[in-house]
mmCIF file of C-alpha atoms in Angstrom:
data_model
loop_
_atom_site.group_PDB
_atom_site.id
_atom_site.type_symbol
_atom_site.label_atom_id
_atom_site.label_comp_id
_atom_site.label_asym_id
_atom_site.label_seq_id
_atom_site.Cartn_x
_atom_site.Cartn_y
_atom_site.Cartn_z
ATOM 1 C CA MET A 1 -88.833 -60.606 -22.370
ATOM 2 C CA THR A 2 -85.369 -59.069 -22.150
ATOM 3 C CA GLU A 3 -82.882 -59.940 -19.395
ATOM 4 C CA HIS A 4 -83.670 -58.570 -15.951
ATOM 5 C CA VAL A 5 -82.072 -55.257 -15.067
ATOM 6 C CA THR A 6 -81.838 -55.762 -11.292
ATOM 7 C CA ALA A 7 -78.114 -54.823 -11.281
ATOM 8 C CA TRP A 8 -78.945 -51.397 -12.712
ATOM 9 C CA LEU A 9 -82.125 -50.682 -10.808
ATOM 10 C CA GLU A 10 -80.437 -48.787 -7.968
ATOM 11 C CA ALA A 11 -78.502 -46.626 -10.387
ATOM 12 C CA TYR A 12 -81.768 -46.035 -12.282
ATOM 13 C CA HIS A 13 -83.585 -45.169 -9.047
ATOM 14 C CA ASP A 14 -80.801 -42.735 -8.116
ATOM 15 C CA GLY A 15 -80.909 -41.026 -11.533
ATOM 16 C CA GLU A 16 -77.441 -42.180 -12.431
ATOM 17 C CA LEU A 17 -78.191 -43.899 -15.705
ATOM 18 C CA HIS A 18 -77.933 -42.128 -19.058
ATOM 19 C CA GLY A 19 -78.150 -42.850 -22.772
ATOM 20 C CA ARG A 20 -78.514 -46.343 -24.098
ATOM 21 C CA ARG A 21 -78.454 -48.047 -20.683
ATOM 22 C CA LEU A 22 -81.222 -45.768 -19.376
ATOM 23 C CA ARG A 23 -83.410 -46.551 -22.388
ATOM 24 C CA LYS A 24 -82.741 -50.253 -22.000
ATOM 25 C CA VAL A 25 -83.788 -50.258 -18.335
ATOM 26 C CA GLU A 26 -86.904 -48.150 -19.121
ATOM 27 C CA ALA A 27 -87.874 -50.494 -21.908
ATOM 28 C CA HIS A 28 -87.404 -53.506 -19.670
ATOM 29 C CA LEU A 29 -89.416 -51.979 -16.809
ATOM 30 C CA GLU A 30 -92.377 -51.527 -19.171
ATOM 31 C CA CYS A 31 -92.690 -55.253 -19.665
ATOM 32 C CA CYS A 32 -91.287 -56.789 -16.468
ATOM 33 C CA ALA A 33 -93.488 -56.814 -13.339
ATOM 34 C CA ALA A 34 -90.707 -58.320 -11.197
ATOM 35 C CA CYS A 35 -88.293 -55.462 -11.868
ATOM 36 C CA ARG A 36 -91.092 -52.891 -11.421
ATOM 37 C CA LEU A 37 -91.830 -54.451 -7.975
ATOM 38 C CA GLU A 38 -88.110 -54.299 -7.105
ATOM 39 C CA LEU A 39 -88.039 -50.603 -8.073
ATOM 40 C CA GLU A 40 -91.134 -49.951 -5.959
ATOM 41 C CA ARG A 41 -89.362 -51.509 -2.971
ATOM 42 C CA LEU A 42 -86.390 -49.250 -3.494
ATOM 43 C CA ARG A 43 -88.663 -46.219 -3.611
ATOM 44 C CA GLY A 44 -90.491 -47.449 -0.524
ATOM 45 C CA LEU A 45 -87.216 -47.699 1.361
ATOM 46 C CA ALA A 46 -86.278 -44.147 0.325
ATOM 47 C CA VAL A 47 -89.640 -42.880 1.596
ATOM 48 C CA LEU A 48 -89.254 -44.819 4.845
ATOM 49 C CA LEU A 49 -85.728 -43.392 5.396
ATOM 50 C CA GLN A 50 -87.050 -39.895 4.900
ATOM 51 C CA SER A 51 -89.660 -40.496 7.614
ATOM 52 C CA ALA A 52 -86.927 -40.243 10.250
ATOM 53 C CA PRO A 53 -86.940 -36.529 11.104
ATOM 54 C CA ALA A 54 -83.858 -34.336 11.142
ATOM 55 C CA ALA A 55 -82.151 -33.379 14.392
ATOM 56 C CA GLU A 56 -84.276 -31.307 16.735
ATOM 57 C CA GLY A 57 -83.424 -28.843 19.494
ATOM 58 C CA LEU A 58 -80.366 -27.491 17.773
ATOM 59 C CA ALA A 59 -78.875 -24.038 18.234
ATOM 60 C CA SER A 60 -80.063 -21.322 15.891
ATOM 61 C CA PRO A 61 -77.897 -20.658 12.803
ATOM 62 C CA ASP A 62 -76.618 -17.392 14.332
ATOM 63 C CA ARG A 63 -75.703 -19.080 17.599
ATOM 64 C CA PHE A 64 -74.057 -21.966 15.747
ATOM 65 C CA VAL A 65 -71.925 -19.527 13.671
ATOM 66 C CA TYR A 66 -71.067 -17.642 16.874
ATOM 67 C CA GLN A 67 -70.007 -20.839 18.640
ATOM 68 C CA VAL A 68 -67.848 -21.902 15.728
ATOM 69 C CA GLY A 69 -66.282 -18.437 15.741
ATOM 70 C CA LEU A 70 -65.360 -18.841 19.390
ATOM 71 C CA ARG A 71 -63.608 -22.127 18.635
ATOM 72 C CA LEU A 72 -61.653 -20.882 15.660
ATOM 73 C CA PRO A 73 -57.949 -20.711 16.379
ATOM 74 C CA ARG A 74 -55.999 -17.705 15.213
ATOM 75 C CA ARG A 75 -54.565 -18.603 11.854
ATOM 76 C CA PRO A 76 -51.045 -17.116 11.351
ATOM 77 C CA ALA A 77 -51.000 -14.492 8.644
ATOM 78 C CA GLN A 78 -49.139 -15.257 5.480
ATOM 79 C CA PRO A 79 -45.420 -14.580 6.046
ATOM 80 C CA VAL A 80 -43.935 -11.492 4.394
ATOM 81 C CA TRP A 81 -41.526 -13.519 2.234
ATOM 82 C CA GLN A 82 -44.480 -15.594 0.902
ATOM 83 C CA ARG A 83 -46.435 -12.427 0.061
ATOM 84 C CA ALA A 84 -43.360 -10.976 -1.616
ATOM 85 C CA LEU A 85 -42.986 -14.231 -3.582
ATOM 86 C CA ASN A 86 -46.626 -14.030 -4.742
ATOM 87 C CA VAL A 87 -46.231 -10.430 -5.897
ATOM 88 C CA GLY A 88 -42.974 -11.317 -7.674
ATOM 89 C CA TRP A 89 -44.679 -14.233 -9.458
ATOM 90 C CA ARG A 90 -47.436 -11.955 -10.661
ATOM 91 C CA LEU A 91 -44.985 -9.327 -11.913
ATOM 92 C CA ALA A 92 -42.655 -11.850 -13.551
ATOM 93 C CA PRO A 93 -44.117 -11.613 -17.085
ATOM 94 C CA VAL A 94 -43.845 -7.785 -17.022
ATOM 95 C CA GLY A 95 -40.176 -8.052 -16.037
ATOM 96 C CA LEU A 96 -39.527 -10.688 -18.711
ATOM 97 C CA LEU A 97 -41.206 -8.581 -21.394
ATOM 98 C CA GLY A 98 -39.137 -5.587 -20.292
ATOM 99 C CA ALA A 99 -35.908 -7.592 -20.457
ATOM 100 C CA TRP A 100 -36.920 -8.873 -23.902
ATOM 101 C CA ALA A 101 -37.574 -5.312 -25.124
ATOM 102 C CA PHE A 102 -34.211 -4.171 -23.715
ATOM 103 C CA VAL A 103 -32.225 -6.942 -25.399
ATOM 104 C CA GLN A 104 -34.024 -6.387 -28.689
ATOM 105 C CA THR A 105 -33.247 -2.661 -28.501
ATOM 106 C CA VAL A 106 -29.614 -3.345 -27.864
ATOM 107 C CA LEU A 107 -29.502 -5.745 -30.817
ATOM 108 C CA VAL A 108 -31.172 -3.216 -33.124
ATOM 109 C CA VAL A 109 -28.866 -0.413 -32.042
ATOM 110 C CA ALA A 110 -25.807 -2.649 -32.470
ATOM 111 C CA GLY A 111 -27.027 -3.638 -35.967
ATOM 112 C CA VAL A 112 -27.523 -0.023 -36.977
ATOM 113 C CA LEU A 113 -24.080 0.916 -35.692
ATOM 114 C CA GLY A 114 -22.552 -2.055 -37.461
ATOM 115 C CA THR A 115 -24.097 -1.025 -40.749
ATOM 116 C CA ALA A 116 -22.931 2.508 -40.168
ATOM 117 C CA VAL A 117 -19.360 1.364 -39.724
ATOM 118 C CA GLN A 118 -19.499 -0.811 -42.822
ATOM 119 C CA VAL A 119 -20.638 2.097 -45.002
ATOM 120 C CA GLY A 120 -18.115 4.356 -43.406
ATOM 121 C CA LEU A 121 -20.522 6.501 -41.391
ATOM 122 C CA GLY A 122 -20.009 7.415 -37.748
ATOM 123 C CA GLY A 123 -16.286 6.725 -37.896
ATOM 124 C CA ASP A 124 -14.473 6.125 -34.677
ATOM 125 C CA ILE A 125 -17.473 6.529 -32.393
ATOM 126 C CA ALA A 126 -19.447 3.641 -33.952
ATOM 127 C CA ALA A 127 -16.347 1.452 -34.187
ATOM 128 C CA GLY A 128 -15.629 2.064 -30.517
ATOM 129 C CA LEU A 129 -19.110 1.120 -29.468
ATOM 130 C CA LEU A 130 -19.144 -2.001 -31.659
ATOM 131 C CA SER A 131 -15.892 -3.252 -30.266
ATOM 132 C CA VAL A 132 -17.755 -3.967 -27.012
ATOM 133 C CA SER A 133 -20.378 -6.232 -28.620
ATOM 134 C CA GLN A 134 -18.476 -7.856 -31.489
ATOM 135 C CA GLY A 135 -15.306 -9.845 -31.740
ATOM 136 C CA ALA A 136 -12.666 -8.408 -34.002
ATOM 137 C CA SER A 137 -12.183 -11.503 -36.132
ATOM 138 C CA GLY A 138 -15.409 -13.497 -35.820
ATOM 139 C CA GLU A 139 -15.672 -14.626 -39.419
ATOM 140 C CA SER A 140 -12.024 -15.571 -39.738
ATOM 141 C CA GLU A 141 -12.312 -17.717 -36.611
ATOM 142 C CA LEU A 142 -15.182 -19.651 -38.189
ATOM 143 C CA GLY A 143 -13.031 -20.196 -41.261
ATOM 144 C CA ASN A 144 -10.151 -21.352 -39.114
ATOM 145 C CA LEU A 145 -12.342 -23.839 -37.291
ATOM 146 C CA SER A 146 -13.627 -25.502 -40.464
ATOM 147 C CA GLY A 147 -10.164 -25.860 -41.922
ATOM 148 C CA THR A 148 -8.066 -26.962 -38.967
ATOM 149 C CA GLY A 149 -6.904 -30.368 -38.157
ATOM 150 C CA LEU A 150 -7.041 -32.015 -34.765
ATOM 151 C CA SER A 151 -3.698 -30.520 -33.690
ATOM 152 C CA ASN A 152 -4.903 -26.987 -34.354
ATOM 153 C CA LEU A 153 -8.298 -27.549 -32.628
ATOM 154 C CA LEU A 154 -7.247 -26.406 -29.166
ATOM 155 C CA PRO A 155 -5.814 -23.039 -30.206
ATOM 156 C CA ALA A 156 -8.870 -22.478 -32.439
ATOM 157 C CA ALA A 157 -11.229 -23.260 -29.582
ATOM 158 C CA LEU A 158 -9.335 -20.917 -27.318
ATOM 159 C CA GLY A 159 -9.648 -18.291 -30.055
ATOM 160 C CA VAL A 160 -13.438 -18.770 -30.153
ATOM 161 C CA LEU A 161 -13.608 -18.488 -26.387
ATOM 162 C CA ARG A 162 -11.577 -15.324 -26.484
ATOM 163 C CA THR A 163 -13.562 -13.650 -29.212
ATOM 164 C CA GLY A 164 -17.030 -15.087 -28.616
ATOM 165 C CA GLY A 165 -17.392 -17.025 -31.848
ATOM 166 C CA PRO A 166 -18.320 -15.797 -35.357
ATOM 167 C CA LEU A 167 -20.992 -13.409 -34.043
ATOM 168 C CA GLY A 168 -18.935 -11.969 -31.194
ATOM 169 C CA TRP A 169 -19.686 -12.173 -27.490
ATOM 170 C CA GLY A 170 -22.201 -9.324 -27.528
ATOM 171 C CA THR A 171 -24.531 -10.895 -30.126
ATOM 172 C CA THR A 172 -24.113 -14.441 -28.795
ATOM 173 C CA LEU A 173 -24.991 -13.250 -25.288
ATOM 174 C CA ALA A 174 -27.986 -11.312 -26.560
ATOM 175 C CA VAL A 175 -29.317 -14.322 -28.479
ATOM 176 C CA ALA A 176 -28.794 -16.584 -25.482
ATOM 177 C CA LEU A 177 -30.637 -14.013 -23.334
ATOM 178 C CA LEU A 178 -33.540 -13.890 -25.736
ATOM 179 C CA ILE A 179 -33.777 -17.677 -25.732
ATOM 180 C CA LEU A 180 -33.642 -17.722 -21.925
ATOM 181 C CA ILE A 181 -36.311 -15.015 -21.659
ATOM 182 C CA GLY A 182 -38.514 -16.955 -24.103
ATOM 183 C CA VAL A 183 -38.134 -20.186 -22.103
ATOM 184 C CA LEU A 184 -38.873 -18.368 -18.813
ATOM 185 C CA TYR A 185 -41.891 -16.618 -20.288
ATOM 186 C CA TRP A 186 -43.425 -19.846 -21.636
ATOM 187 C CA SER A 187 -42.644 -21.606 -18.324
ATOM 188 C CA TRP A 188 -44.494 -18.838 -16.503
ATOM 189 C CA LEU A 189 -47.443 -19.156 -18.907
ATOM 190 C CA ALA A 190 -47.547 -22.925 -18.367
ATOM 191 C CA SER A 191 -47.474 -22.547 -14.573
ATOM 192 C CA TRP A 192 -50.185 -19.858 -14.780
ATOM 193 C CA TRP A 193 -52.339 -22.212 -16.818
ATOM 194 C CA VAL A 194 -51.838 -25.072 -14.344
ATOM 195 C CA ARG A 195 -52.566 -22.783 -11.411
ATOM 196 C CA ARG A 196 -55.696 -21.500 -13.105
ATOM 197 C CA ARG A 197 -56.916 -25.063 -13.702
ATOM 198 C CA HIS A 198 -56.463 -25.730 -9.989
ATOM 199 C CA LEU A 199 -58.463 -22.668 -9.039
ATOM 200 C CA THR A 200 -61.333 -23.334 -11.435
ATOM 201 C CA PRO A 201 -64.079 -25.607 -10.033
ATOM 202 C CA LYS A 202 -64.966 -28.679 -12.061
ATOM 203 C CA GLY A 203 -67.828 -28.259 -14.429
ATOM 204 C CA SER A 204 -67.612 -24.482 -14.568
ATOM 205 C CA MET B 1 -73.827 6.826 -0.549
ATOM 206 C CA SER B 2 -73.557 3.123 -1.156
ATOM 207 C CA THR B 3 -72.515 0.914 1.691
ATOM 208 C CA PRO B 4 -70.078 -1.958 1.185
ATOM 209 C CA ALA B 5 -71.805 -5.248 0.586
ATOM 210 C CA GLY B 6 -71.948 -7.683 3.505
ATOM 211 C CA PRO B 7 -70.642 -11.246 3.306
ATOM 212 C CA THR B 8 -74.094 -12.483 2.272
ATOM 213 C CA ALA B 9 -73.749 -10.659 -1.051
ATOM 214 C CA TYR B 10 -70.590 -12.552 -2.027
ATOM 215 C CA THR B 11 -70.374 -15.665 -4.136
ATOM 216 C CA GLU B 12 -69.039 -18.764 -2.515
ATOM 217 C CA LEU B 13 -65.711 -18.477 -4.333
ATOM 218 C CA ASP B 14 -65.320 -14.896 -3.059
ATOM 219 C CA LEU B 15 -66.079 -16.011 0.466
ATOM 220 C CA ILE B 16 -63.561 -18.848 0.196
ATOM 221 C CA ALA B 17 -60.847 -16.519 -1.119
ATOM 222 C CA ARG B 18 -61.518 -14.019 1.676
ATOM 223 C CA ALA B 19 -61.604 -16.735 4.330
ATOM 224 C CA GLN B 20 -58.359 -18.098 3.018
ATOM 225 C CA ARG B 21 -56.810 -14.655 3.660
ATOM 226 C CA GLY B 22 -58.069 -14.878 7.265
ATOM 227 C CA ASP B 23 -61.432 -13.105 6.994
ATOM 228 C CA ARG B 24 -63.515 -14.583 9.822
ATOM 229 C CA HIS B 25 -66.717 -12.845 8.754
ATOM 230 C CA ALA B 26 -66.475 -14.443 5.311
ATOM 231 C CA TYR B 27 -65.884 -17.820 6.935
ATOM 232 C CA GLY B 28 -68.825 -17.222 9.216
ATOM 233 C CA GLU B 29 -71.030 -16.784 6.170
ATOM 234 C CA LEU B 30 -69.655 -20.005 4.698
ATOM 235 C CA VAL B 31 -70.500 -21.791 7.936
ATOM 236 C CA ARG B 32 -74.006 -20.327 7.882
ATOM 237 C CA ARG B 33 -74.554 -21.588 4.337
ATOM 238 C CA HIS B 34 -73.367 -25.109 5.034
ATOM 239 C CA ARG B 35 -74.467 -25.564 8.603
ATOM 240 C CA ALA B 36 -77.690 -27.394 7.900
ATOM 241 C CA GLY B 37 -76.154 -29.906 5.543
ATOM 242 C CA VAL B 38 -73.132 -30.615 7.722
ATOM 243 C CA VAL B 39 -75.227 -31.003 10.904
ATOM 244 C CA ASN B 40 -77.646 -33.289 9.026
ATOM 245 C CA VAL B 41 -74.881 -35.531 7.716
ATOM 246 C CA VAL B 42 -73.251 -35.838 11.112
ATOM 247 C CA TYR B 43 -76.629 -36.352 12.860
ATOM 248 C CA ARG B 44 -77.589 -39.132 10.449
ATOM 249 C CA MET B 45 -74.173 -40.660 11.076
ATOM 250 C CA CYS B 46 -74.255 -40.669 14.853
ATOM 251 C CA GLY B 47 -77.947 -40.360 15.804
ATOM 252 C CA ASP B 48 -77.447 -37.832 18.561
ATOM 253 C CA ALA B 49 -78.385 -34.175 18.042
ATOM 254 C CA HIS B 50 -76.012 -32.662 20.566
ATOM 255 C CA LEU B 51 -73.094 -34.839 19.545
ATOM 256 C CA ALA B 52 -73.884 -33.961 15.931
ATOM 257 C CA GLU B 53 -73.825 -30.254 16.648
ATOM 258 C CA ASP B 54 -70.531 -30.535 18.496
ATOM 259 C CA ALA B 55 -68.956 -32.676 15.762
ATOM 260 C CA ALA B 56 -70.243 -30.280 13.097
ATOM 261 C CA GLN B 57 -68.575 -27.354 14.908
ATOM 262 C CA GLU B 58 -65.422 -29.421 15.150
ATOM 263 C CA ALA B 59 -65.608 -30.065 11.403
ATOM 264 C CA PHE B 60 -65.891 -26.316 10.675
ATOM 265 C CA VAL B 61 -62.917 -25.626 12.941
ATOM 266 C CA ARG B 62 -60.841 -28.265 11.112
ATOM 267 C CA ALA B 63 -61.993 -26.862 7.787
ATOM 268 C CA TRP B 64 -60.820 -23.351 8.897
ATOM 269 C CA GLN B 65 -57.420 -24.740 9.835
ATOM 270 C CA HIS B 66 -57.005 -26.492 6.477
ATOM 271 C CA LEU B 67 -58.639 -23.762 4.393
ATOM 272 C CA PRO B 68 -55.359 -22.248 3.079
ATOM 273 C CA GLY B 69 -54.634 -25.572 1.390
ATOM 274 C CA TYR B 70 -58.095 -25.937 -0.123
ATOM 275 C CA ARG B 71 -58.310 -25.555 -3.926
ATOM 276 C CA PRO B 72 -61.784 -25.167 -5.395
ATOM 277 C CA ARG B 73 -61.381 -28.010 -7.833
ATOM 278 C CA SER B 74 -64.313 -29.668 -6.092
ATOM 279 C CA PRO B 75 -67.239 -27.880 -4.455
ATOM 280 C CA PHE B 76 -66.618 -26.525 -0.977
ATOM 281 C CA ARG B 77 -69.667 -28.494 0.232
ATOM 282 C CA ASN B 78 -68.069 -31.835 -0.714
ATOM 283 C CA TRP B 79 -64.814 -30.838 0.909
ATOM 284 C CA VAL B 80 -66.609 -29.883 4.175
ATOM 285 C CA TYR B 81 -68.705 -33.059 4.051
ATOM 286 C CA ARG B 82 -65.550 -35.115 3.892
ATOM 287 C CA ILE B 83 -64.229 -33.350 6.977
ATOM 288 C CA ALA B 84 -67.628 -33.682 8.671
ATOM 289 C CA THR B 85 -67.884 -37.424 8.119
ATOM 290 C CA ASN B 86 -64.447 -37.860 9.570
ATOM 291 C CA ALA B 87 -65.376 -35.643 12.497
ATOM 292 C CA ALA B 88 -68.509 -37.729 13.029
ATOM 293 C CA LEU B 89 -66.559 -40.990 13.045
ATOM 294 C CA ASP B 90 -64.051 -39.512 15.491
ATOM 295 C CA ALA B 91 -66.868 -38.281 17.747
ATOM 296 C CA MET B 92 -68.452 -41.755 17.713
ATOM 297 C CA ARG B 93 -65.140 -43.338 18.621
ATOM 298 C CA ARG B 94 -64.699 -40.889 21.498
ATOM 299 C CA GLU B 95 -68.239 -41.373 22.778
ATOM 300 C CA PRO B 96 -69.365 -44.819 21.643
ATOM 301 C CA GLU B 97 -72.244 -44.868 24.157
ATOM 302 C CA THR B 98 -74.091 -42.351 22.004
ATOM 303 C CA VAL B 99 -74.553 -45.060 19.409
ATOM 304 C CA ASP B 100 -76.139 -47.378 21.898
ATOM 305 C CA LEU B 101 -79.183 -48.432 19.943
ATOM 306 C CA ASP B 102 -81.117 -49.424 23.063
ATOM 307 C CA GLU B 103 -81.049 -45.824 24.263
ATOM 308 C CA LEU B 104 -82.774 -44.450 21.229
ATOM 309 C CA PRO B 105 -86.372 -43.482 21.973
ATOM 310 C CA LEU B 106 -88.729 -45.786 20.178
ATOM 311 C CA ALA B 107 -91.917 -44.338 21.501
ATOM 312 C CA ASP B 108 -92.985 -41.265 23.413
ATOM 313 C CA SER B 109 -95.085 -42.049 26.450
ATOM 314 C CA HIS B 110 -96.600 -38.553 26.317
ATOM 315 C CA ALA B 111 -97.572 -38.824 22.655
ATOM 316 C CA GLY B 112 -101.075 -37.921 21.817
ATOM 317 C CA PRO B 113 -102.790 -39.623 18.848
ATOM 318 C CA GLU B 114 -101.843 -43.169 18.021
ATOM 319 C CA SER B 115 -100.671 -42.250 14.543
ATOM 320 C CA ALA B 116 -98.164 -39.733 15.958
ATOM 321 C CA MET B 117 -96.839 -42.404 18.285
ATOM 322 C CA MET B 118 -96.521 -44.821 15.406
ATOM 323 C CA ARG B 119 -94.677 -42.284 13.332
ATOM 324 C CA LYS B 120 -92.276 -41.640 16.151
ATOM 325 C CA GLU B 121 -91.754 -45.332 16.673
ATOM 326 C CA ARG B 122 -91.120 -45.865 12.987
ATOM 327 C CA ALA B 123 -88.620 -42.979 12.944
ATOM 328 C CA GLY B 124 -86.790 -44.587 15.880
ATOM 329 C CA LEU B 125 -86.663 -47.933 14.082
ATOM 330 C CA VAL B 126 -85.298 -46.286 10.945
ATOM 331 C CA ARG B 127 -82.659 -44.446 12.906
ATOM 332 C CA GLN B 128 -81.644 -47.630 14.700
ATOM 333 C CA ALA B 129 -81.395 -49.520 11.443
ATOM 334 C CA VAL B 130 -79.236 -46.786 9.814
ATOM 335 C CA LEU B 131 -76.968 -46.666 12.896
ATOM 336 C CA SER B 132 -76.528 -50.436 12.752
ATOM 337 C CA LEU B 133 -74.808 -50.174 9.366
ATOM 338 C CA PRO B 134 -71.031 -50.289 9.250
ATOM 339 C CA PRO B 135 -69.635 -46.711 9.173
ATOM 340 C CA ALA B 136 -68.292 -47.038 5.608
ATOM 341 C CA SER B 137 -71.702 -48.023 4.226
ATOM 342 C CA ARG B 138 -73.520 -45.552 6.487
ATOM 343 C CA VAL B 139 -71.562 -42.612 5.108
ATOM 344 C CA VAL B 140 -72.484 -43.545 1.547
ATOM 345 C CA LEU B 141 -76.130 -44.120 2.408
ATOM 346 C CA VAL B 142 -76.488 -40.884 4.342
ATOM 347 C CA LEU B 143 -74.866 -38.808 1.595
ATOM 348 C CA ARG B 144 -77.173 -40.378 -0.995
ATOM 349 C CA GLU B 145 -80.470 -40.658 0.812
ATOM 350 C CA TYR B 146 -80.368 -37.599 3.080
ATOM 351 C CA GLU B 147 -78.167 -35.193 1.136
ATOM 352 C CA GLY B 148 -78.962 -36.331 -2.426
ATOM 353 C CA LEU B 149 -75.362 -36.384 -3.559
ATOM 354 C CA SER B 150 -74.573 -38.087 -6.886
ATOM 355 C CA TYR B 151 -72.363 -41.188 -7.021
ATOM 356 C CA ARG B 152 -69.492 -39.062 -8.307
ATOM 357 C CA GLU B 153 -69.845 -36.576 -5.450
ATOM 358 C CA ILE B 154 -70.058 -39.357 -2.869
ATOM 359 C CA ALA B 155 -66.957 -40.926 -4.372
ATOM 360 C CA GLU B 156 -65.215 -37.572 -3.965
ATOM 361 C CA VAL B 157 -66.333 -37.057 -0.363
ATOM 362 C CA ALA B 158 -65.528 -40.616 0.727
ATOM 363 C CA ASP B 159 -62.437 -40.809 -1.445
ATOM 364 C CA ILE B 160 -63.427 -44.131 -2.939
ATOM 365 C CA PRO B 161 -64.117 -45.284 -6.551
ATOM 366 C CA ILE B 162 -67.672 -45.006 -7.924
ATOM 367 C CA GLY B 163 -67.848 -48.805 -8.109
ATOM 368 C CA THR B 164 -67.286 -48.965 -4.366
ATOM 369 C CA VAL B 165 -69.947 -46.305 -3.836
ATOM 370 C CA MET B 166 -72.416 -48.523 -5.717
ATOM 371 C CA SER B 167 -71.505 -51.701 -3.896
ATOM 372 C CA ARG B 168 -71.640 -50.041 -0.459
ATOM 373 C CA LEU B 169 -74.970 -48.456 -1.275
ATOM 374 C CA ASN B 170 -76.299 -51.821 -2.465
ATOM 375 C CA TYR B 171 -75.124 -53.447 0.748
ATOM 376 C CA ALA B 172 -76.629 -50.741 2.954
ATOM 377 C CA ARG B 173 -79.984 -50.860 1.189
ATOM 378 C CA SER B 174 -80.179 -54.616 1.197
ATOM 379 C CA ARG B 175 -79.484 -54.669 4.904
ATOM 380 C CA LEU B 176 -81.977 -51.933 5.654
ATOM 381 C CA ARG B 177 -84.626 -53.779 3.656
ATOM 382 C CA ARG B 178 -84.099 -56.837 5.808
ATOM 383 C CA LEU B 179 -84.054 -54.865 9.068
ATOM 384 C CA LEU B 180 -87.067 -52.751 8.121
ATOM 385 C CA ALA B 181 -89.044 -55.455 6.283
ATOM 386 C CA SER B 182 -92.070 -55.179 8.596
ATOM 387 C CA GLU B 183 -92.157 -51.342 8.273
ATOM 388 C CA LEU B 184 -91.836 -51.576 4.498
ATOM 389 C CA GLU B 185 -94.775 -53.993 4.294
ATOM 390 C CA ILE B 186 -96.926 -51.633 6.323
ATOM 391 C CA ALA B 187 -95.912 -48.692 4.188
#
């Protein structure tokens, strides 16, 4: 005969055993009268416990609900700022996508204008517009940086700060904005996913 | 023309969401759905019908107050049961005389047939035995035997590990088998 399964009988009785352990207990019960008797005692206790009736003389469900309703304190409504925050959180991805589209459009327009200037189209108008988004000597500053010694580093750095680096302030700012928008968007997605997990019941 | 659906037509999650926004009718429907279970748990815990009803109402009031913070990660029933068992323990602490085992009716002098009297007597003995358990074991036993919760659900309600659920259940059953040995033999 296999080893007694007394330790697992209660879990078996409560339907909490599965898989290999369940099969092991079932196989043992088939050949062990002592464990079968123990299981019968557990079942007998469950039947005896059920013989004690439920509470009697209680209020009807409607009356109970009514009485609970009378005892419910007034719960303060959600403050306006909290509601505004909730709406803002829901609209955040739309705003981020809009900002992304705007920055992309600016970049494309700036690129088109830059190309136009290089091929000599658009003349003064395009050059004027580009001067806002690009530094005048971006590439030369990069060259200066790579070739300078330590003594020339400070003036070169000041030059980069003044002009916005090899790409110019406009483009650098646009790229930084795109990165920031991307980070914010993914953060929002992550928080949405976490929030959704919290709102979804287990096992559904 | 179609009329708007009443609270009974909503799913539990809908009702919870509405109640969280302050809808008392939705909460009333939640109370209606869980009343029987909550009252039963509290009654099995304290053994007094009127105290149980009062403690159950108190549990629903507490649940209402904490509802905005409830997240449906676990079933609403388990959440309310947790509040209800705490409300039952508080009620028993406030009115310890209700757990006086000697005051529980063991037999009805007006009972008719002998078998009915014996059944009533047996029910009284069972109730006494359950009430004699330590509260921690009693909660686990009541949730398992009278509400049919799984070990995992009991662990969630009582906020204890599953291993502790098993050991408390084992202790409660062993003690009940000793206390009710004569009744078990008759059965």
